[in-house]
PDB file of C-alpha atoms and ligand atoms in Angstrom:
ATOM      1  CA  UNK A  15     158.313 123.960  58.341  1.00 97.00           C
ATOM      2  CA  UNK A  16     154.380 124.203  57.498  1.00 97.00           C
ATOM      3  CA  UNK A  17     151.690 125.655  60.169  1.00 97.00           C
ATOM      4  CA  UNK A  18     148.553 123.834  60.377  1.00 95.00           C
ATOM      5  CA  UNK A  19     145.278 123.923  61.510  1.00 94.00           C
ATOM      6  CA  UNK A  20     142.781 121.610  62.228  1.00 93.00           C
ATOM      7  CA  UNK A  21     138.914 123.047  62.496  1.00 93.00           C
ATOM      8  CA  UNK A  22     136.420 122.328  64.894  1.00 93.00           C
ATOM      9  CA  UNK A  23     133.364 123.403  65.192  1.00 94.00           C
ATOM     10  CA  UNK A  24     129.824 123.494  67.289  1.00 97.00           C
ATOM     11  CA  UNK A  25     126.320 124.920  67.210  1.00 98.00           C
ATOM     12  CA  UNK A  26     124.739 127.457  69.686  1.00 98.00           C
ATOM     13  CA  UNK A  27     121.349 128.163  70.208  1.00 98.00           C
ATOM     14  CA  UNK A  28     117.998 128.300  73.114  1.00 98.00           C
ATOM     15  CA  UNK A  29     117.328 124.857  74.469  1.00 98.00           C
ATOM     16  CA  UNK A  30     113.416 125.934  72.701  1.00 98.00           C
ATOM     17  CA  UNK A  31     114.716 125.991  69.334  1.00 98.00           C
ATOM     18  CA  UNK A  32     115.677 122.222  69.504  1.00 98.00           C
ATOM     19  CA  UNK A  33     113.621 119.502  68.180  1.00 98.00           C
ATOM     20  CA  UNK A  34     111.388 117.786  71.414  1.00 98.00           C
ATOM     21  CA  UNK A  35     113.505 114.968  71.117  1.00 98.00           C
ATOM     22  CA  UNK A  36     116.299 116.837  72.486  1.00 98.00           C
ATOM     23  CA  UNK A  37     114.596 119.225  74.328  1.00 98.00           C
ATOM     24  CA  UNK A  38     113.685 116.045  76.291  1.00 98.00           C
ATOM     25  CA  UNK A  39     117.234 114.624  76.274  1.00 98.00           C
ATOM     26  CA  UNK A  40     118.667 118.012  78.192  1.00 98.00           C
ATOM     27  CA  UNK A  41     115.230 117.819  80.389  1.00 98.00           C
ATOM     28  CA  UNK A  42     116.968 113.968  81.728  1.00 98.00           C
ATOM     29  CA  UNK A  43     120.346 115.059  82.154  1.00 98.00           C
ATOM     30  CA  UNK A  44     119.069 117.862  84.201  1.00 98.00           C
ATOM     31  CA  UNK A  45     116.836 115.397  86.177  1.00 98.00           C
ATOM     32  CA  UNK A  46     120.037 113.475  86.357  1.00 98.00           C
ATOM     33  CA  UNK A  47     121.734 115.771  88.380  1.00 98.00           C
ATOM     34  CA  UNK A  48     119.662 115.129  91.244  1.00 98.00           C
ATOM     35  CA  UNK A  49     121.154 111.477  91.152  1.00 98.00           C
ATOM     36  CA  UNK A  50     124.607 112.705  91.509  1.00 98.00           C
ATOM     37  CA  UNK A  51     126.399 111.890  94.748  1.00 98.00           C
ATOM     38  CA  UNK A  52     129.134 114.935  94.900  1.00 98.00           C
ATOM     39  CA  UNK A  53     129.406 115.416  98.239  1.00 98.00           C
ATOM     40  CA  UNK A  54     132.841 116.347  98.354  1.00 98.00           C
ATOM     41  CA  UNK A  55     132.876 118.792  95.117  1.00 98.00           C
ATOM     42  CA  UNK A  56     128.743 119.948  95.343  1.00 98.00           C
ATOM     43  CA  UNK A  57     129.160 120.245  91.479  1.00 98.00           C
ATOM     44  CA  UNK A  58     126.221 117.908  90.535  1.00 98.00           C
ATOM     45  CA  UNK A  59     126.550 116.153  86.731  1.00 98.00           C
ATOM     46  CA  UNK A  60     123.878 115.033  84.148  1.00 98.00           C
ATOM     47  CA  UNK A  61     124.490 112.875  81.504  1.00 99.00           C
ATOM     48  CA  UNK A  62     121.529 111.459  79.420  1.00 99.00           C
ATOM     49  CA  UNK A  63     122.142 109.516  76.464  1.00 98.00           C
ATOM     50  CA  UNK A  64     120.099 108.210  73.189  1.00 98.00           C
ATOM     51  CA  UNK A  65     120.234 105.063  72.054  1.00 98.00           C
ATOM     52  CA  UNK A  66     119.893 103.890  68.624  1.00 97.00           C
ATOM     53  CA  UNK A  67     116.504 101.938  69.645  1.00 98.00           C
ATOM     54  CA  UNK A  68     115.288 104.923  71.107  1.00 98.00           C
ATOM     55  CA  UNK A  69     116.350 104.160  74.796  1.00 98.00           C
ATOM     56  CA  UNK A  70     117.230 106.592  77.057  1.00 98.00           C
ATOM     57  CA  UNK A  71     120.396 106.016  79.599  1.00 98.00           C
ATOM     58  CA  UNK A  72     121.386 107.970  82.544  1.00 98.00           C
ATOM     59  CA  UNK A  73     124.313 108.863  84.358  1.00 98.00           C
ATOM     60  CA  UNK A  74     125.295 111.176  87.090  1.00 98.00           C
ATOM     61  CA  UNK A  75     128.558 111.907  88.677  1.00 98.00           C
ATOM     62  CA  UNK A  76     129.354 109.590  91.957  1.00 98.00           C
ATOM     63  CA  UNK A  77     132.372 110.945  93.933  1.00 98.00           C
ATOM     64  CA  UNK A  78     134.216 108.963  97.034  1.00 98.00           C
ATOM     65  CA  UNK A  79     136.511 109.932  99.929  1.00 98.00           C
ATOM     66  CA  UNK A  80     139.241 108.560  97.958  1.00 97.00           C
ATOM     67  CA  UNK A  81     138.920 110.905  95.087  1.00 95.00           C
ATOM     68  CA  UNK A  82     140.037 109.221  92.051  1.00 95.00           C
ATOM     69  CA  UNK A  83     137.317 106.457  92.845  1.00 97.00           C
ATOM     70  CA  UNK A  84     134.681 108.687  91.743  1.00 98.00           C
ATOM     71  CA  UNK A  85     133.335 108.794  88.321  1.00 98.00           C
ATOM     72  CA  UNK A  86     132.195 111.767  86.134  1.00 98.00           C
ATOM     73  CA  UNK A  87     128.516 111.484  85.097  1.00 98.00           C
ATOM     74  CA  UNK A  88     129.398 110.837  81.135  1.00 98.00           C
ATOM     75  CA  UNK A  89     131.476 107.497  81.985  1.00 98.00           C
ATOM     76  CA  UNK A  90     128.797 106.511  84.805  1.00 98.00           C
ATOM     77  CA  UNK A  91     125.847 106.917  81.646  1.00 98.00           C
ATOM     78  CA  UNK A  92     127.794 105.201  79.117  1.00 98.00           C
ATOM     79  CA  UNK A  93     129.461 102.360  80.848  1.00 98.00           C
ATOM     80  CA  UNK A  94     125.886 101.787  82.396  1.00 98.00           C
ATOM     81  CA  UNK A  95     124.721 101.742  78.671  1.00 98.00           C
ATOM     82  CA  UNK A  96     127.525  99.416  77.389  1.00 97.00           C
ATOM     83  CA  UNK A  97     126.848  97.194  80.041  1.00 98.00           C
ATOM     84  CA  UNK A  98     123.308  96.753  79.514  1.00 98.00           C
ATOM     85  CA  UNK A  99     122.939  97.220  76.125  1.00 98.00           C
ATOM     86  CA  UNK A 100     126.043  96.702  74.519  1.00 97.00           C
ATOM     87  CA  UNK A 101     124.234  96.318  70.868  1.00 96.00           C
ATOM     88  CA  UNK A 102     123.447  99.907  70.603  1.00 98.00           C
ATOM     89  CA  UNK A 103     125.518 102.647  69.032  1.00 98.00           C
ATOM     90  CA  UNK A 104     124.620 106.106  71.314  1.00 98.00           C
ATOM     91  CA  UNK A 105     123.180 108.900  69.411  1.00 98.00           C
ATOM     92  CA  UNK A 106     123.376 111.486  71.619  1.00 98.00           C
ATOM     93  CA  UNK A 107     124.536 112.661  75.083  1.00 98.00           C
ATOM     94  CA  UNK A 108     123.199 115.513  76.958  1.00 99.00           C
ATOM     95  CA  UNK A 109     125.116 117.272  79.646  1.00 98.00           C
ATOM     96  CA  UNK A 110     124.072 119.527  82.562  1.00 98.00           C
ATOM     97  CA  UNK A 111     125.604 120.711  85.839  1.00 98.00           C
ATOM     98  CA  UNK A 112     124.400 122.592  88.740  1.00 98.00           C
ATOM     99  CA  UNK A 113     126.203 123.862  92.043  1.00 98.00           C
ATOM    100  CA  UNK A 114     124.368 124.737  95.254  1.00 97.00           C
ATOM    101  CA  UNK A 115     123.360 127.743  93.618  1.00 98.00           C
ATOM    102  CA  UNK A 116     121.313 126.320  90.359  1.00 98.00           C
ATOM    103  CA  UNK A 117     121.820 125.174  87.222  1.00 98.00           C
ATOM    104  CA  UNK A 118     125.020 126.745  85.451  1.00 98.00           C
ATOM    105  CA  UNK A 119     124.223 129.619  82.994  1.00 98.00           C
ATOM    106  CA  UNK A 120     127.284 128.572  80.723  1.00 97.00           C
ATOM    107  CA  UNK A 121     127.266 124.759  79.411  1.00 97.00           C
ATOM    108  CA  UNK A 122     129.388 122.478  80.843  1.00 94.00           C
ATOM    109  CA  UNK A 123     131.883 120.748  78.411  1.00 97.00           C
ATOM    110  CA  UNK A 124     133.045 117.000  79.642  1.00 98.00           C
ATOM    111  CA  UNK A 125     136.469 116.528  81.362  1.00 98.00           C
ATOM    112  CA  UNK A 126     139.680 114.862  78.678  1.00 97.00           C
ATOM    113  CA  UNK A 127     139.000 111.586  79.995  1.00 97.00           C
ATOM    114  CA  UNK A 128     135.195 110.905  79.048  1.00 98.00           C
ATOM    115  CA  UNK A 129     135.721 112.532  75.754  1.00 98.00           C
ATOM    116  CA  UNK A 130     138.605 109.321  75.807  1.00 97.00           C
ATOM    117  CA  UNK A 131     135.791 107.165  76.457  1.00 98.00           C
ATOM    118  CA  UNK A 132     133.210 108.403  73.770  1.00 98.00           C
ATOM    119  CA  UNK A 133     135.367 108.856  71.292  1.00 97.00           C
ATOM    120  CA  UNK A 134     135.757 105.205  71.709  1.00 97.00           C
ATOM    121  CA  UNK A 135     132.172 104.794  71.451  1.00 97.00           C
ATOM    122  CA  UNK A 136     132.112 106.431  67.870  1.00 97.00           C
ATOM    123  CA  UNK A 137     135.236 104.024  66.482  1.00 96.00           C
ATOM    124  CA  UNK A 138     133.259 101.241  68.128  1.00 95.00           C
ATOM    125  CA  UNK A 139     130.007 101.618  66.559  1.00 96.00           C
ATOM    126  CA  UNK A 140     131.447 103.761  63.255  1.00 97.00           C
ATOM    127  CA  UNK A 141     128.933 106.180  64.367  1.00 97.00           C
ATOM    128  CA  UNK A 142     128.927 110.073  65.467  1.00 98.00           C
ATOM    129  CA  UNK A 143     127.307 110.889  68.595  1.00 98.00           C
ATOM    130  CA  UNK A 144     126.117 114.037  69.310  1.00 98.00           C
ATOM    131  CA  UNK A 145     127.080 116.255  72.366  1.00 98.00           C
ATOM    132  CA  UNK A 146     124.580 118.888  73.488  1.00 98.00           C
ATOM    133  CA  UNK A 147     126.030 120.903  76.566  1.00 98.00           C
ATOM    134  CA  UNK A 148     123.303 122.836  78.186  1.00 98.00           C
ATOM    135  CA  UNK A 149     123.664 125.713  80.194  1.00 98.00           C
ATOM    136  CA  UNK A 150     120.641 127.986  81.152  1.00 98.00           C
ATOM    137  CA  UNK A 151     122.179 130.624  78.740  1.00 97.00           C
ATOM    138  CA  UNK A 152     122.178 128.515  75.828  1.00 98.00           C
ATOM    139  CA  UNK A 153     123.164 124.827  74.435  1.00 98.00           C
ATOM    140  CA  UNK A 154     126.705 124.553  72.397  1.00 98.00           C
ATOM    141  CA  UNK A 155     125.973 121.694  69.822  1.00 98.00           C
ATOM    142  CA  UNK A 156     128.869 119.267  68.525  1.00 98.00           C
ATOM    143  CA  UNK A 157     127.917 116.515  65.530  1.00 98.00           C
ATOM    144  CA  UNK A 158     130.970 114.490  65.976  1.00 97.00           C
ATOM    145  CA  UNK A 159     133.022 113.601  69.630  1.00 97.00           C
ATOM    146  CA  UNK A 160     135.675 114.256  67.189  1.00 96.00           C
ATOM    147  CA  UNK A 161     135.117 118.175  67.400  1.00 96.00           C
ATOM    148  CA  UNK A 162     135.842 117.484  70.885  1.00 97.00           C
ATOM    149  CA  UNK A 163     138.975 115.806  70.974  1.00 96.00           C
ATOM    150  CA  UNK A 164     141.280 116.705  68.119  1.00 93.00           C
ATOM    151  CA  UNK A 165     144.277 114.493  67.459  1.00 92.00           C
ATOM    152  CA  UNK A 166     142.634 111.991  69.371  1.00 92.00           C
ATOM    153  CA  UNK A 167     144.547 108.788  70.215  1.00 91.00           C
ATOM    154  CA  UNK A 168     142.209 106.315  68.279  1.00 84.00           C
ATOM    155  CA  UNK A 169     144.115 102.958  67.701  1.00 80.00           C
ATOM    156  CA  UNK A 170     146.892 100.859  68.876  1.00 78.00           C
TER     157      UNK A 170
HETATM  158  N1  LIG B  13     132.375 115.985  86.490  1.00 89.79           N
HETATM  159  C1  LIG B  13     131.521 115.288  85.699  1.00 89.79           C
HETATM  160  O1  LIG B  13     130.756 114.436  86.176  1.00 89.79           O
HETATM  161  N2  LIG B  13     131.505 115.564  84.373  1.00 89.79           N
HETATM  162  C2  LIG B  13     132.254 116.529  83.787  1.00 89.79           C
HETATM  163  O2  LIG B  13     132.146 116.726  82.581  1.00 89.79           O
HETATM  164  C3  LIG B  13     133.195 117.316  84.570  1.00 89.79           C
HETATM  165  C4  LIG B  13     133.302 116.975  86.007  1.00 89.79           C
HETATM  166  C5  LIG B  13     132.346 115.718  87.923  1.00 89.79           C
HETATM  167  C6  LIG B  13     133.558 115.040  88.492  1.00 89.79           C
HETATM  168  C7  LIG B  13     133.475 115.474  89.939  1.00 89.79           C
HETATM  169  O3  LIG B  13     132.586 114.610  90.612  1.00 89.79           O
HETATM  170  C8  LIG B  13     132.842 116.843  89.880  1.00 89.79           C
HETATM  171  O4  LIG B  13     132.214 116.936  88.614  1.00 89.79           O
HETATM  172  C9  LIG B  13     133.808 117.981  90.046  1.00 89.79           C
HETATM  173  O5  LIG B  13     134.854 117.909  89.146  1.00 89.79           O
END
């Protein structure tokens, strides 16, 4: 019997030492979080993402009494993107959460189920999207969704 590995890996740096474009990105997804409706958790998701052509979707988490009818604020950004704009590969996402307290020092990192979901989006449009996770600390950087979600389930 062999061990193996597989790899991932991520970026880390200041939100300032990004390029404006994604300085801006992280700037919506923390705007974002004031659209959130989390009235049951008060943990109040961002998601922002690029578009090929440039566009810029939002997303933020919408929760409900009955709990599993909520919806995290990745799927709520990109099924909102796919639904309006269904021609366009996604760049890039941008994350950010806050509590009652303020924005989270640490980045937040997207629950198994959206990564699911933009995995998909990669296989669909045989294109990486990038994942910057801000957190007031720092920003953890990701090329692929695939650095996210090793031994994905990708086909049927
Ligand atoms: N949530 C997101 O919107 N995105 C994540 O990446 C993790 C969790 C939401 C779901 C729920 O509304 C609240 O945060 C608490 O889990």
């Amino acid at each position: 019997m062999e061990n193996r590995k597989i790899e991932i890996s991520y970026k880390y740096c200041r939100k300032e030492e990004l390029d404006a474009v994604y300085q801006e990105l992280i700037d919506k997804a923390i705007a974002a979080t004031q659209n959130s409706y989390a009235d049951y958790s008060h943990f109040y998701v961002g998601a922002a993402l690029l578009l090929d052509n440039g566009d810029v979707v939002i997303g933020a988490n919408q929760e409900n009494v009955a709990f599993p009818s909520g919806l995290c604020a990745e799927r709520t950004a990109i099924f909102a993107a796919q639904a309006q704009q269904p021609m366009q590969a996604i760049k890039a996402i941008a994350i950010a959460a806050r509590n009652d307290k303020g924005m989270l020092e640490s980045p937040i990192t997207p629950c198994g189920a959206c990564r699911q979901v933009m995995l998909e989006i990669e296989e669909r449009y045989h294109s990486d999207m990038e994942v910057y996770l801000y957190g007031t600390d720092g920003v953890y950087i990701v090329n692929s969704v695939k650095d996210l979600l090793p031994f994905a389930f990708v086909s049927l």
